[in-house]
Short mmCIF file of C-alpha atoms in Angstrom, two decimals:
data_model
loop_
_atom_site.label_atom_id
_atom_site.label_comp_id
_atom_site.label_asym_id
_atom_site.label_seq_id
_atom_site.Cartn_x
_atom_site.Cartn_y
_atom_site.Cartn_z
CA MET A 684 0.00 0.00 0.00
CA LEU A 685 1.27 3.46 -0.89
CA ASP A 686 0.35 6.78 0.72
CA LYS A 687 1.42 8.86 -2.28
CA TYR A 688 1.12 8.73 -6.03
CA PRO A 689 3.91 7.11 -8.05
CA ASP A 690 6.20 9.42 -10.03
CA VAL A 691 5.07 8.91 -13.64
CA GLN A 692 7.74 9.68 -16.25
CA LEU A 693 5.98 8.78 -19.49
CA ARG A 694 2.65 7.50 -20.80
CA LEU A 695 3.27 4.53 -23.09
CA ASN A 696 -0.35 3.59 -23.81
CA GLY A 697 -3.66 4.70 -22.34
CA ILE A 698 -5.14 7.82 -20.80
CA GLY A 699 -3.07 10.25 -18.77
CA LEU A 700 -5.22 13.11 -17.55
CA LYS A 701 -5.00 15.19 -14.38
CA GLU A 702 -7.91 13.33 -12.81
CA LYS A 703 -7.24 9.86 -14.22
CA CYS A 704 -4.35 7.60 -15.32
CA ILE A 705 -5.36 4.33 -16.93
CA GLY A 706 -2.97 2.26 -19.01
CA THR A 707 0.73 1.53 -19.36
CA PHE A 708 3.19 4.10 -18.01
CA LYS A 709 6.89 4.33 -17.23
CA VAL A 710 7.12 4.99 -13.49
CA ASN A 711 10.24 6.26 -11.73
CA GLY A 712 11.73 3.43 -9.65
CA TYR A 713 9.30 0.80 -11.01
CA GLY A 714 9.80 0.80 -14.79
CA LYS A 715 6.96 -0.27 -17.07
CA SER A 716 3.78 -0.28 -14.99
CA GLU A 717 0.03 -0.56 -15.32
CA LEU A 718 -1.85 2.30 -13.67
CA TYR A 719 -5.53 2.35 -12.77
CA LEU A 720 -5.64 5.56 -10.75
CA THR A 721 -8.09 8.36 -10.12
CA GLU A 722 -7.18 11.72 -8.61
CA ASP A 723 -7.14 12.32 -4.86
CA ASN A 724 -7.86 8.74 -3.81
CA LEU A 725 -5.43 7.18 -1.35
CA PRO A 726 -4.21 4.64 -0.45
CA ILE A 727 -2.86 3.07 -3.63
CA LEU A 728 -2.48 -0.68 -3.91
CA HIS A 729 0.88 -1.64 -5.47
CA LEU A 730 1.26 -5.15 -6.89
CA LYS A 731 4.56 -6.39 -8.33
CA THR A 732 4.98 -9.28 -10.74
CA GLU A 733 8.13 -10.54 -12.46
CA ASP A 734 7.81 -8.16 -15.40
CA ARG A 735 5.87 -5.11 -14.16
CA SER A 736 4.11 -3.24 -11.39
CA TYR A 737 0.42 -2.48 -11.01
CA PHE A 738 -0.99 0.54 -9.20
CA VAL A 739 -4.70 0.64 -8.31
CA ASN A 740 -6.84 2.96 -6.25
CA SER A 741 -10.55 3.52 -5.76
CA SER A 742 -12.90 6.35 -4.92
CA LYS A 743 -14.00 4.11 -2.04
CA LYS A 744 -11.09 3.61 0.37
CA VAL A 745 -12.54 0.40 1.77
CA ASN A 746 -12.37 -1.29 -1.68
CA VAL A 747 -8.58 -1.01 -1.97
CA ILE A 748 -8.04 -2.10 1.64
CA ASP A 749 -10.35 -5.10 1.14
CA ILE A 750 -8.46 -6.13 -2.00
CA TYR A 751 -5.14 -5.78 -0.17
CA ASN A 752 -6.34 -7.90 2.76
CA LYS A 753 -7.75 -10.56 0.46
CA LEU A 754 -4.49 -10.82 -1.50
CA LYS A 755 -2.46 -10.85 1.73
CA SER A 756 -4.47 -13.86 2.94
CA PHE A 757 -3.16 -15.89 -0.03
CA ASP A 758 0.43 -15.24 1.07
CA LYS A 759 0.29 -17.79 3.89
#
């Protein structure tokens, strides 16, 4: 979980507006990443796979926290 937005360097594919980033972006410190973010909605769920990172948030804080907790339960 992140408490701030990732530092986006470049949009590779998708939509990159002030209020919304959806698609593939180059992110500082993470490389090629998939972003599904809307403005002013924290926390941000960060998932890392072998080849890229995923960043997801929601206008409903409980949704991201529920997803995080559900995924964390598989890590046992």
